[in-house]
PDB file of N, CA, C and O in Angstrom:
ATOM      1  N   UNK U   1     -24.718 -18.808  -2.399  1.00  0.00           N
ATOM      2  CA  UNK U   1     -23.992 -17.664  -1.875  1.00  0.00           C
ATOM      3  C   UNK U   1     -23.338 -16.913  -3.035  1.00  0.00           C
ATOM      4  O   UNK U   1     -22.813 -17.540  -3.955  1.00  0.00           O
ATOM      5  N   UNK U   2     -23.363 -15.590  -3.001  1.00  0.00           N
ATOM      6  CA  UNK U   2     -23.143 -14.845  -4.404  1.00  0.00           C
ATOM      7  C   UNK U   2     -21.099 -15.018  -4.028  1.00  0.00           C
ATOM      8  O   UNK U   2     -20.492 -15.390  -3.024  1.00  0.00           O
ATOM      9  N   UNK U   3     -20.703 -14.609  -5.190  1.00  0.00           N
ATOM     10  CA  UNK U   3     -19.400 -14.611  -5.552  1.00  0.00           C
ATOM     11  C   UNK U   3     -18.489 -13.538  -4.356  1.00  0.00           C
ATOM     12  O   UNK U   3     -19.317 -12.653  -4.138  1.00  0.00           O
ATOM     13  N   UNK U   4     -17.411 -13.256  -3.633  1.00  0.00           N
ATOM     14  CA  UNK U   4     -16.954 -12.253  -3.163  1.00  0.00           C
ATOM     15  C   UNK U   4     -16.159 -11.581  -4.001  1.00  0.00           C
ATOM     16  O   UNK U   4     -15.523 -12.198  -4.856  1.00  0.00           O
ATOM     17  N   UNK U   5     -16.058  -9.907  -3.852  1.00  0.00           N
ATOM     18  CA  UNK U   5     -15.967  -9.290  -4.529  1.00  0.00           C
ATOM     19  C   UNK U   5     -14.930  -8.548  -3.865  1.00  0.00           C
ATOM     20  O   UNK U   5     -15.001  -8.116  -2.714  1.00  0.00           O
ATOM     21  N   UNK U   6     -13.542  -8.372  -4.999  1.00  0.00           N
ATOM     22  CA  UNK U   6     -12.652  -7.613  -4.460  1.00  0.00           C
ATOM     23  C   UNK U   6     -13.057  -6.256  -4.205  1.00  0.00           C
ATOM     24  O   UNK U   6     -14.051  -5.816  -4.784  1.00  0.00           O
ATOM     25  N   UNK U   7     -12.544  -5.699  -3.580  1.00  0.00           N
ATOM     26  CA  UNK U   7     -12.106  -4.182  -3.607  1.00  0.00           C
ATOM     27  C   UNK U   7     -11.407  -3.303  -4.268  1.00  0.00           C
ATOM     28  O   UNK U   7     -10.664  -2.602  -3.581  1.00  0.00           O
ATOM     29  N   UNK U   8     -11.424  -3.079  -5.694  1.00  0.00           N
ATOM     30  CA  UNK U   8     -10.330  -2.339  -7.141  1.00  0.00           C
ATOM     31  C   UNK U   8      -9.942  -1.728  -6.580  1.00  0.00           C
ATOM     32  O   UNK U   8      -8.727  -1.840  -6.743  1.00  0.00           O
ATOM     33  N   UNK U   9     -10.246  -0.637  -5.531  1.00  0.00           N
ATOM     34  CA  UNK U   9      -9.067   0.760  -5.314  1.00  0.00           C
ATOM     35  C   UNK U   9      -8.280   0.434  -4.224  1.00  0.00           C
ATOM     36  O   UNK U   9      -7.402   1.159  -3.758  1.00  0.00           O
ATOM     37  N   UNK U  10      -8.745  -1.171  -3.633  1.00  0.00           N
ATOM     38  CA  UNK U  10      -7.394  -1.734  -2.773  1.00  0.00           C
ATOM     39  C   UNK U  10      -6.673  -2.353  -3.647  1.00  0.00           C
ATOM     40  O   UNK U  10      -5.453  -2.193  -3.644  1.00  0.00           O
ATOM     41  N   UNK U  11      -7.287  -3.167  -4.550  1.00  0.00           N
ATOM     42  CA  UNK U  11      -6.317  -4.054  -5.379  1.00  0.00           C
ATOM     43  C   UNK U  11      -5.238  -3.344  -6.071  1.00  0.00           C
ATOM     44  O   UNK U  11      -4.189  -3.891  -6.411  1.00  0.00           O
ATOM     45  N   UNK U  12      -5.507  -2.177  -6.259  1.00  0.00           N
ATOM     46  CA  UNK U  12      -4.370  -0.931  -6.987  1.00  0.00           C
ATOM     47  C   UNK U  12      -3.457  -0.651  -5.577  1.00  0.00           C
ATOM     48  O   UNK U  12      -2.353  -0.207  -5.893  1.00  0.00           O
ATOM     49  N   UNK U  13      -3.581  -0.756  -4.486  1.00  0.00           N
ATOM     50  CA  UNK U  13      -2.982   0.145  -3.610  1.00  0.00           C
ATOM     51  C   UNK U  13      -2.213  -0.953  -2.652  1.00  0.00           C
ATOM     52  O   UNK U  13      -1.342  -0.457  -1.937  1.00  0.00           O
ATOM     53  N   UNK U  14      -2.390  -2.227  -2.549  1.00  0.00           N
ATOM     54  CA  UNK U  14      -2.152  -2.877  -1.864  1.00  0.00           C
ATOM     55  C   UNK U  14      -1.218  -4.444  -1.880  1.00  0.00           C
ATOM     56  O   UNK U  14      -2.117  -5.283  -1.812  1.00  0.00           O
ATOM     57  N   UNK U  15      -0.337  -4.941  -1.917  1.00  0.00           N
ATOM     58  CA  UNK U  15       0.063  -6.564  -2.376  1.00  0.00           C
ATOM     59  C   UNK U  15       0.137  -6.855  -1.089  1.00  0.00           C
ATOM     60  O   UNK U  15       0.282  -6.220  -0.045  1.00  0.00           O
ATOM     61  N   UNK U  16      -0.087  -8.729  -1.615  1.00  0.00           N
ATOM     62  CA  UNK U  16      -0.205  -9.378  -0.368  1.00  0.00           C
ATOM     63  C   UNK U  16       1.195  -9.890  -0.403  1.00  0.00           C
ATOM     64  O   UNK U  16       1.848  -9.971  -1.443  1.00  0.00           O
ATOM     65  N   UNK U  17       1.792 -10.364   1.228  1.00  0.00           N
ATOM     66  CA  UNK U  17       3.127 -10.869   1.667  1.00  0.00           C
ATOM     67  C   UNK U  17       2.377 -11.783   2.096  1.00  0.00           C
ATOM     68  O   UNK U  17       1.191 -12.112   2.099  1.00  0.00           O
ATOM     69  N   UNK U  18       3.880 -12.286   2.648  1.00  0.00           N
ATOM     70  CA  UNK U  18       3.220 -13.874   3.220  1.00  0.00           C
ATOM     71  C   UNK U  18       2.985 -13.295   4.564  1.00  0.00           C
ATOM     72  O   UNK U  18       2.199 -14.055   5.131  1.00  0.00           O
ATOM     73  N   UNK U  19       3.288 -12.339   5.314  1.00  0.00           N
ATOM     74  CA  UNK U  19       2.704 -11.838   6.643  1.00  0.00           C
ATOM     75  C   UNK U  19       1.622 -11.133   6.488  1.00  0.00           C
ATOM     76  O   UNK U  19       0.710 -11.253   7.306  1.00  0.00           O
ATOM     77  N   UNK U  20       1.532 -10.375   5.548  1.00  0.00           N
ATOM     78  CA  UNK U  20       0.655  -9.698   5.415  1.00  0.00           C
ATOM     79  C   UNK U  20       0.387  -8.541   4.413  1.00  0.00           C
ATOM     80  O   UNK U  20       0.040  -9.062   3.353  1.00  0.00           O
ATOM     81  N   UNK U  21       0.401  -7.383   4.324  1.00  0.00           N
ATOM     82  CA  UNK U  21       0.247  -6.537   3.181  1.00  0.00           C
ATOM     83  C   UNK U  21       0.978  -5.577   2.999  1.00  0.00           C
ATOM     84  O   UNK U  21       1.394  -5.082   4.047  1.00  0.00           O
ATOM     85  N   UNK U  22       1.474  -4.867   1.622  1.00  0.00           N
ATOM     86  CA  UNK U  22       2.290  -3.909   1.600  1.00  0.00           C
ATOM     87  C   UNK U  22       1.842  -2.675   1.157  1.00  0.00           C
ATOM     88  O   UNK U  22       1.028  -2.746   0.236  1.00  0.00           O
ATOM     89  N   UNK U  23       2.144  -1.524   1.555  1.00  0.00           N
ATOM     90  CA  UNK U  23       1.823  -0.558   0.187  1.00  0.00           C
ATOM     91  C   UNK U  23       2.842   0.300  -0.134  1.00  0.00           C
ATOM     92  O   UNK U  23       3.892   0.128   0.484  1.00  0.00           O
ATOM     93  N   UNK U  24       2.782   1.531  -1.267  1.00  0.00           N
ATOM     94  CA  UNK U  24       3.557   2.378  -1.505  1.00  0.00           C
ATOM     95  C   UNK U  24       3.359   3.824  -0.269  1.00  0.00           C
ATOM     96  O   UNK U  24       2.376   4.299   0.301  1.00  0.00           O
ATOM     97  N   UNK U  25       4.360   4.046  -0.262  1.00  0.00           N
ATOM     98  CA  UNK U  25       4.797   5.015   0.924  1.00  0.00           C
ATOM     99  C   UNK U  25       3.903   6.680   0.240  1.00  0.00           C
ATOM    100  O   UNK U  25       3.316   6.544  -0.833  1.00  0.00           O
ATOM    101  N   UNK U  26       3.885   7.606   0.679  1.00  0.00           N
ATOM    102  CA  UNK U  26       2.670   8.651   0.326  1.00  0.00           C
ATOM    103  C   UNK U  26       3.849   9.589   0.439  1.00  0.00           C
ATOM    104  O   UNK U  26       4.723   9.810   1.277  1.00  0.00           O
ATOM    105  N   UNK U  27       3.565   9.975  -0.566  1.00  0.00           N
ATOM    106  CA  UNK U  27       4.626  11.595  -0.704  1.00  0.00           C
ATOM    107  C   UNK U  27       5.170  12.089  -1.861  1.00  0.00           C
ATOM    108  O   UNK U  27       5.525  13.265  -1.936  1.00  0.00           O
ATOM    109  N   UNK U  28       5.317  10.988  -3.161  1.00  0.00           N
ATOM    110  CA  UNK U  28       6.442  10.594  -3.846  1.00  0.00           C
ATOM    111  C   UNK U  28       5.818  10.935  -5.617  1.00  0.00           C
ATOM    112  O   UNK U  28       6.277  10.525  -6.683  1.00  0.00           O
ATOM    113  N   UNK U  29       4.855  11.658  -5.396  1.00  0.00           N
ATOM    114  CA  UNK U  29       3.840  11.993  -6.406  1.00  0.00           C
ATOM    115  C   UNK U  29       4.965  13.382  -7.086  1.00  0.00           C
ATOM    116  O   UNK U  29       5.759  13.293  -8.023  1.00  0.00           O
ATOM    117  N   UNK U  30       4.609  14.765  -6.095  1.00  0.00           N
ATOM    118  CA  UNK U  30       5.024  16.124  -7.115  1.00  0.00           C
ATOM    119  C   UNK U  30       5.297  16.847  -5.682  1.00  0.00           C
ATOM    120  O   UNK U  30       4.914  16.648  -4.529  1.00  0.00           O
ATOM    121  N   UNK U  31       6.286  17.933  -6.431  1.00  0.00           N
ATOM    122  CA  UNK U  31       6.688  18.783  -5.215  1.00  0.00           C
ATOM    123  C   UNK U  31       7.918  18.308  -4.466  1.00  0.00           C
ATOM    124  O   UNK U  31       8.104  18.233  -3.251  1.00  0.00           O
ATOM    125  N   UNK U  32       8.907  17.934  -5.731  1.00  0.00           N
ATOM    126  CA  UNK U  32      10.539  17.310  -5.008  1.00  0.00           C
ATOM    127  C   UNK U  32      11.306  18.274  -4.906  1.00  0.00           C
ATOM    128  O   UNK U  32      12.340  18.037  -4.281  1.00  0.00           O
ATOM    129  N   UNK U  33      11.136  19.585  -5.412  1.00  0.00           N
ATOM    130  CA  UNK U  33      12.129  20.631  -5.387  1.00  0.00           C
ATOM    131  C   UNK U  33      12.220  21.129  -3.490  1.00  0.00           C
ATOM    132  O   UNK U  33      13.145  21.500  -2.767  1.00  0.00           O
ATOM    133  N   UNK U  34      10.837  20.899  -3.285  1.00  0.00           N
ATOM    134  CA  UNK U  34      10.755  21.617  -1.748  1.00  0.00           C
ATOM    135  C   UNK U  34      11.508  20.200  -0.478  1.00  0.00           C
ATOM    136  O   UNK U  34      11.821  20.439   0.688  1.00  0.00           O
ATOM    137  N   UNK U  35      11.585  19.310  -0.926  1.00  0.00           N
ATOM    138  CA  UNK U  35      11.434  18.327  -0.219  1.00  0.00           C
ATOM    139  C   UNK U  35      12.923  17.941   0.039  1.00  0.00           C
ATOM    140  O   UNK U  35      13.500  17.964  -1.049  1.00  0.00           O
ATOM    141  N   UNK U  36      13.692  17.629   0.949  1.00  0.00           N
ATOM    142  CA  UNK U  36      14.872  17.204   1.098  1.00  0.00           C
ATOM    143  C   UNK U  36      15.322  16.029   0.459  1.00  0.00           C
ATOM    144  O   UNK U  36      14.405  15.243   0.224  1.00  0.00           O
ATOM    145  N   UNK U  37      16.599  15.612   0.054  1.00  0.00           N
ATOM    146  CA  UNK U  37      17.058  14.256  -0.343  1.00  0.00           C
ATOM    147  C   UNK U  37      16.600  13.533   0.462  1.00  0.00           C
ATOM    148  O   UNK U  37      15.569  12.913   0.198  1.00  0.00           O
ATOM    149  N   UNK U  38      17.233  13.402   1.680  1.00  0.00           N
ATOM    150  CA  UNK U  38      17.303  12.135   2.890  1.00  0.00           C
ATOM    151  C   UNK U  38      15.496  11.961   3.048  1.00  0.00           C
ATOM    152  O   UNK U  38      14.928  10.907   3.334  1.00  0.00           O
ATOM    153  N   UNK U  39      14.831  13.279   2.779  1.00  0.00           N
ATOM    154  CA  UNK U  39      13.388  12.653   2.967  1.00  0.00           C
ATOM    155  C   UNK U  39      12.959  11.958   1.518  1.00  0.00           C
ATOM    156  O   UNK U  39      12.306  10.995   1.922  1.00  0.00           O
ATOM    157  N   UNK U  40      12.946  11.892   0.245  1.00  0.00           N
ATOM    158  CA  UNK U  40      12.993  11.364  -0.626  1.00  0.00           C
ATOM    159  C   UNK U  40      13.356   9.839  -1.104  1.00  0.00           C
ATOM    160  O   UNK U  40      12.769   9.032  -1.824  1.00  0.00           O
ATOM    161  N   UNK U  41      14.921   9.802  -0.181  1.00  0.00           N
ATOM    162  CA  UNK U  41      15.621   8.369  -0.577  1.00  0.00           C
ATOM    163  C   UNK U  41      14.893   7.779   0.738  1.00  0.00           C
ATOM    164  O   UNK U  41      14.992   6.556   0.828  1.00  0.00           O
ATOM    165  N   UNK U  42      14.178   8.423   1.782  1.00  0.00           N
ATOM    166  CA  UNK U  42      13.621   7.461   3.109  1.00  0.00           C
ATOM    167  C   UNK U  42      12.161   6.606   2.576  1.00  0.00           C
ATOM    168  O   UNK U  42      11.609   5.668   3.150  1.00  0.00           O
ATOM    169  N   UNK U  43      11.757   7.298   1.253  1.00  0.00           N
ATOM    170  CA  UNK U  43      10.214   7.313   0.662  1.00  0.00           C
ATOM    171  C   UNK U  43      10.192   6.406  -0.195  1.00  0.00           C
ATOM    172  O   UNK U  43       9.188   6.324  -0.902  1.00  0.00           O
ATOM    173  N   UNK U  44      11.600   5.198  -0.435  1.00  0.00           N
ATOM    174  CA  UNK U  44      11.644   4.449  -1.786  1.00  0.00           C
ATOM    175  C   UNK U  44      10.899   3.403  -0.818  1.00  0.00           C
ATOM    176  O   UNK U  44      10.697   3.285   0.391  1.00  0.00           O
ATOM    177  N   UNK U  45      10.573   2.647  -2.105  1.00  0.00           N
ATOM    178  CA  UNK U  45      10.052   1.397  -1.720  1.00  0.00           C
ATOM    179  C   UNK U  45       8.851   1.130  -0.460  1.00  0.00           C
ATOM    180  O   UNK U  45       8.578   1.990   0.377  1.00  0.00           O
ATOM    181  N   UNK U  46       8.346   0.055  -0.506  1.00  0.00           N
ATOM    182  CA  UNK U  46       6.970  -0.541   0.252  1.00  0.00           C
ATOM    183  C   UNK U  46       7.127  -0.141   1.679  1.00  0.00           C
ATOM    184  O   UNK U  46       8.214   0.216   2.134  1.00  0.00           O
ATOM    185  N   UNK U  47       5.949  -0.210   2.432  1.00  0.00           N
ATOM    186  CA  UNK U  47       5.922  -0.247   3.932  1.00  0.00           C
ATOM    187  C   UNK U  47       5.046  -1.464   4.183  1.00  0.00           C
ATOM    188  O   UNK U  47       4.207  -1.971   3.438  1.00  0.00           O
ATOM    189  N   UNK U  48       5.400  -1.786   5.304  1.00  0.00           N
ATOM    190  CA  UNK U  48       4.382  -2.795   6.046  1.00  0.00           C
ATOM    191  C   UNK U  48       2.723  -1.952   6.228  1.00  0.00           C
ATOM    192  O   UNK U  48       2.736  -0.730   6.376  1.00  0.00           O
ATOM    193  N   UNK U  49       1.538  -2.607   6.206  1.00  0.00           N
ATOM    194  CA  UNK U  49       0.278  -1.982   6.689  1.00  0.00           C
ATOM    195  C   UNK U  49       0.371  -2.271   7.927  1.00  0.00           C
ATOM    196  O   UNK U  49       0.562  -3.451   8.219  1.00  0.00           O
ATOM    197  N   UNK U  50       0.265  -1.318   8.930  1.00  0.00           N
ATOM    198  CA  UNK U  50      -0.073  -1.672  10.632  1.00  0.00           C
ATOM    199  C   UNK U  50      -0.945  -3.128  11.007  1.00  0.00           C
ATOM    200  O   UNK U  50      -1.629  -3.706  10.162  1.00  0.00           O
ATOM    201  N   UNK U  51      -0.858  -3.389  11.788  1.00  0.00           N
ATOM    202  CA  UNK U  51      -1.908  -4.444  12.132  1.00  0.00           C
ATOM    203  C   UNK U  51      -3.086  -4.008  12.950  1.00  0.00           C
ATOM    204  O   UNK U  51      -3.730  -4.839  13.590  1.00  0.00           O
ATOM    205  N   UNK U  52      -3.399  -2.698  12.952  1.00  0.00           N
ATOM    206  CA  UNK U  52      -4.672  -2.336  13.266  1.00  0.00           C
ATOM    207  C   UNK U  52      -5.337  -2.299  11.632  1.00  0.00           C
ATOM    208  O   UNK U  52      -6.454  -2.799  11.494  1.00  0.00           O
ATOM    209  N   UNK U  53      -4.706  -1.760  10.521  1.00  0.00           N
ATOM    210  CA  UNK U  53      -5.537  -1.804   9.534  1.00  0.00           C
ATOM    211  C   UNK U  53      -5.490  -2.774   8.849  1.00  0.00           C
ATOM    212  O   UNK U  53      -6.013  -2.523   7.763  1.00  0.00           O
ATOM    213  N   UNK U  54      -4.971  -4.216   8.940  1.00  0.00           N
ATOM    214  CA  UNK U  54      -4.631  -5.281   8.544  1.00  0.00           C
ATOM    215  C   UNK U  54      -5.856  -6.053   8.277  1.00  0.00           C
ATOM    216  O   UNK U  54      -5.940  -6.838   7.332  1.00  0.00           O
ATOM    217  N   UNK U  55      -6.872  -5.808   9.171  1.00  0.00           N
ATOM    218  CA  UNK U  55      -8.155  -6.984   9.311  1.00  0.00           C
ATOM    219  C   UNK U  55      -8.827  -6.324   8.238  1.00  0.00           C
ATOM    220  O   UNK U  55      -8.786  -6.991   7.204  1.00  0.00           O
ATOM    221  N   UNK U  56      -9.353  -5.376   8.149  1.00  0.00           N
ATOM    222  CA  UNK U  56     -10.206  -4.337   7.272  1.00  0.00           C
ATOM    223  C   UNK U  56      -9.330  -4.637   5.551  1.00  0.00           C
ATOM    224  O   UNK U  56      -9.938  -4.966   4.532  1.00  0.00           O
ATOM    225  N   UNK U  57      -8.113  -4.455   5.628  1.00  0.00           N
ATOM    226  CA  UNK U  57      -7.464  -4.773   3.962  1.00  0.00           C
ATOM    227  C   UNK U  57      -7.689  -6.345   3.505  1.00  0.00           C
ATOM    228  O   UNK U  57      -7.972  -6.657   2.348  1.00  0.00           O
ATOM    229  N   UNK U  58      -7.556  -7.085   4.353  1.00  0.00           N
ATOM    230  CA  UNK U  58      -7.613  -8.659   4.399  1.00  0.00           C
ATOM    231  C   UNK U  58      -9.075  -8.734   4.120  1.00  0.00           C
ATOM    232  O   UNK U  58      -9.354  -9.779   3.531  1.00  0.00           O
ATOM    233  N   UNK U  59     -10.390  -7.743   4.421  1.00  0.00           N
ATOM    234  CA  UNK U  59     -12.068  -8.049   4.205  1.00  0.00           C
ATOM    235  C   UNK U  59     -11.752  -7.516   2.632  1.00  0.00           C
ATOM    236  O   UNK U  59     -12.263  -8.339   1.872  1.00  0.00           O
ATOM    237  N   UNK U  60     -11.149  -6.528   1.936  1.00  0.00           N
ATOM    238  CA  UNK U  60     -11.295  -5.835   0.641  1.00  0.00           C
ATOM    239  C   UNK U  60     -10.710  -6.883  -0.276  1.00  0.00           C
ATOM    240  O   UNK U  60     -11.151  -7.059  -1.412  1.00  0.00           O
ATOM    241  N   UNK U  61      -9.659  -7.613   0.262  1.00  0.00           N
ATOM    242  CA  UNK U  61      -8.911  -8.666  -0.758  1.00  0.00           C
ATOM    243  C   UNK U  61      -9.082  -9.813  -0.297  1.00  0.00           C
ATOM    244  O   UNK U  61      -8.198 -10.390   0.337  1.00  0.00           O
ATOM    245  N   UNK U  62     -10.396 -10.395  -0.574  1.00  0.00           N
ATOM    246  CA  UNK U  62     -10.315 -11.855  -0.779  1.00  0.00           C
ATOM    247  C   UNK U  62      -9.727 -12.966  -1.359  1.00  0.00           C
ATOM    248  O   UNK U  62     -10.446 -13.215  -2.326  1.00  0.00           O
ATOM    249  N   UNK U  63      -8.985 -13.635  -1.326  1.00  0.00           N
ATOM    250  CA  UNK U  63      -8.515 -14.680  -1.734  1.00  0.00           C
ATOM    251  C   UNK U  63      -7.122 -14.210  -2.551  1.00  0.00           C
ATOM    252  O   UNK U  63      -6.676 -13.467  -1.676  1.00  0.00           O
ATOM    253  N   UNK U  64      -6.375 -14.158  -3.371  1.00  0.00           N
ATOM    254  CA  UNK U  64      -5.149 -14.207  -3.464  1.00  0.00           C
ATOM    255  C   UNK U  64      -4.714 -12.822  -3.494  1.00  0.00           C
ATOM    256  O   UNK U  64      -3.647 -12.562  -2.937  1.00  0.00           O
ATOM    257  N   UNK U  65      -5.380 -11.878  -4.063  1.00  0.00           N
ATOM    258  CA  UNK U  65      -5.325 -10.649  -4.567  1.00  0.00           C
ATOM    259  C   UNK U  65      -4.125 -10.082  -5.130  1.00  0.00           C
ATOM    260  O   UNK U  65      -3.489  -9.266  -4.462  1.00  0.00           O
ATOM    261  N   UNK U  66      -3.660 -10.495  -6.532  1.00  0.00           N
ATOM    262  CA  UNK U  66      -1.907 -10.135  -6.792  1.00  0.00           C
ATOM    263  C   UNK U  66      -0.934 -10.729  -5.667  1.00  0.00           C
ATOM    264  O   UNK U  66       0.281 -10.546  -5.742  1.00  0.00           O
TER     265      UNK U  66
END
C-alpha cells in the first residue's frame, strides 16, 4: 500500500486539537482602515472548523499533522 499523503495547503491552514481542528479567522490580511475596531479585535485568534467540514480536513491530514 503506497504511503498517505498529506494535503500542504491544509497543512498551512489548519492545526489539529484534541477535538478537532483549528484555523485562522479570514479577514485579517489588508484593508483595516475601512474596517471597524470591535470587528478587528472579534478576528484575533483561531476558530473551531464546523463539524460538517471536519471529516473532509481529517481525509487531507493524516496522522498527526502539526
Amino acid at each position: 500500500m503506497p504511503k498517505m499523503k498529506t494535503n500542504r495547503g491544509a497543512a498551512k491552514r489548519f492545526r489539529r486539537t484534541a477535538k478537532g481542528f483549528k484555523h485562522k479567522r479570514t479577514g485579517k490580511n489588508h484593508f483595516f482602515t475601512s474596517k471597524p475596531q470591535k470587528r478587528k479585535r472579534q478576528l484575533r485568534g483561531f476558530n473551531e472548523v464546523s463539524p460538517a467540514d471536519r471529516k473532509s480536513v481529517d481525509r487531507m491530514l493524516p496522522g498527526k499533522a502539526r
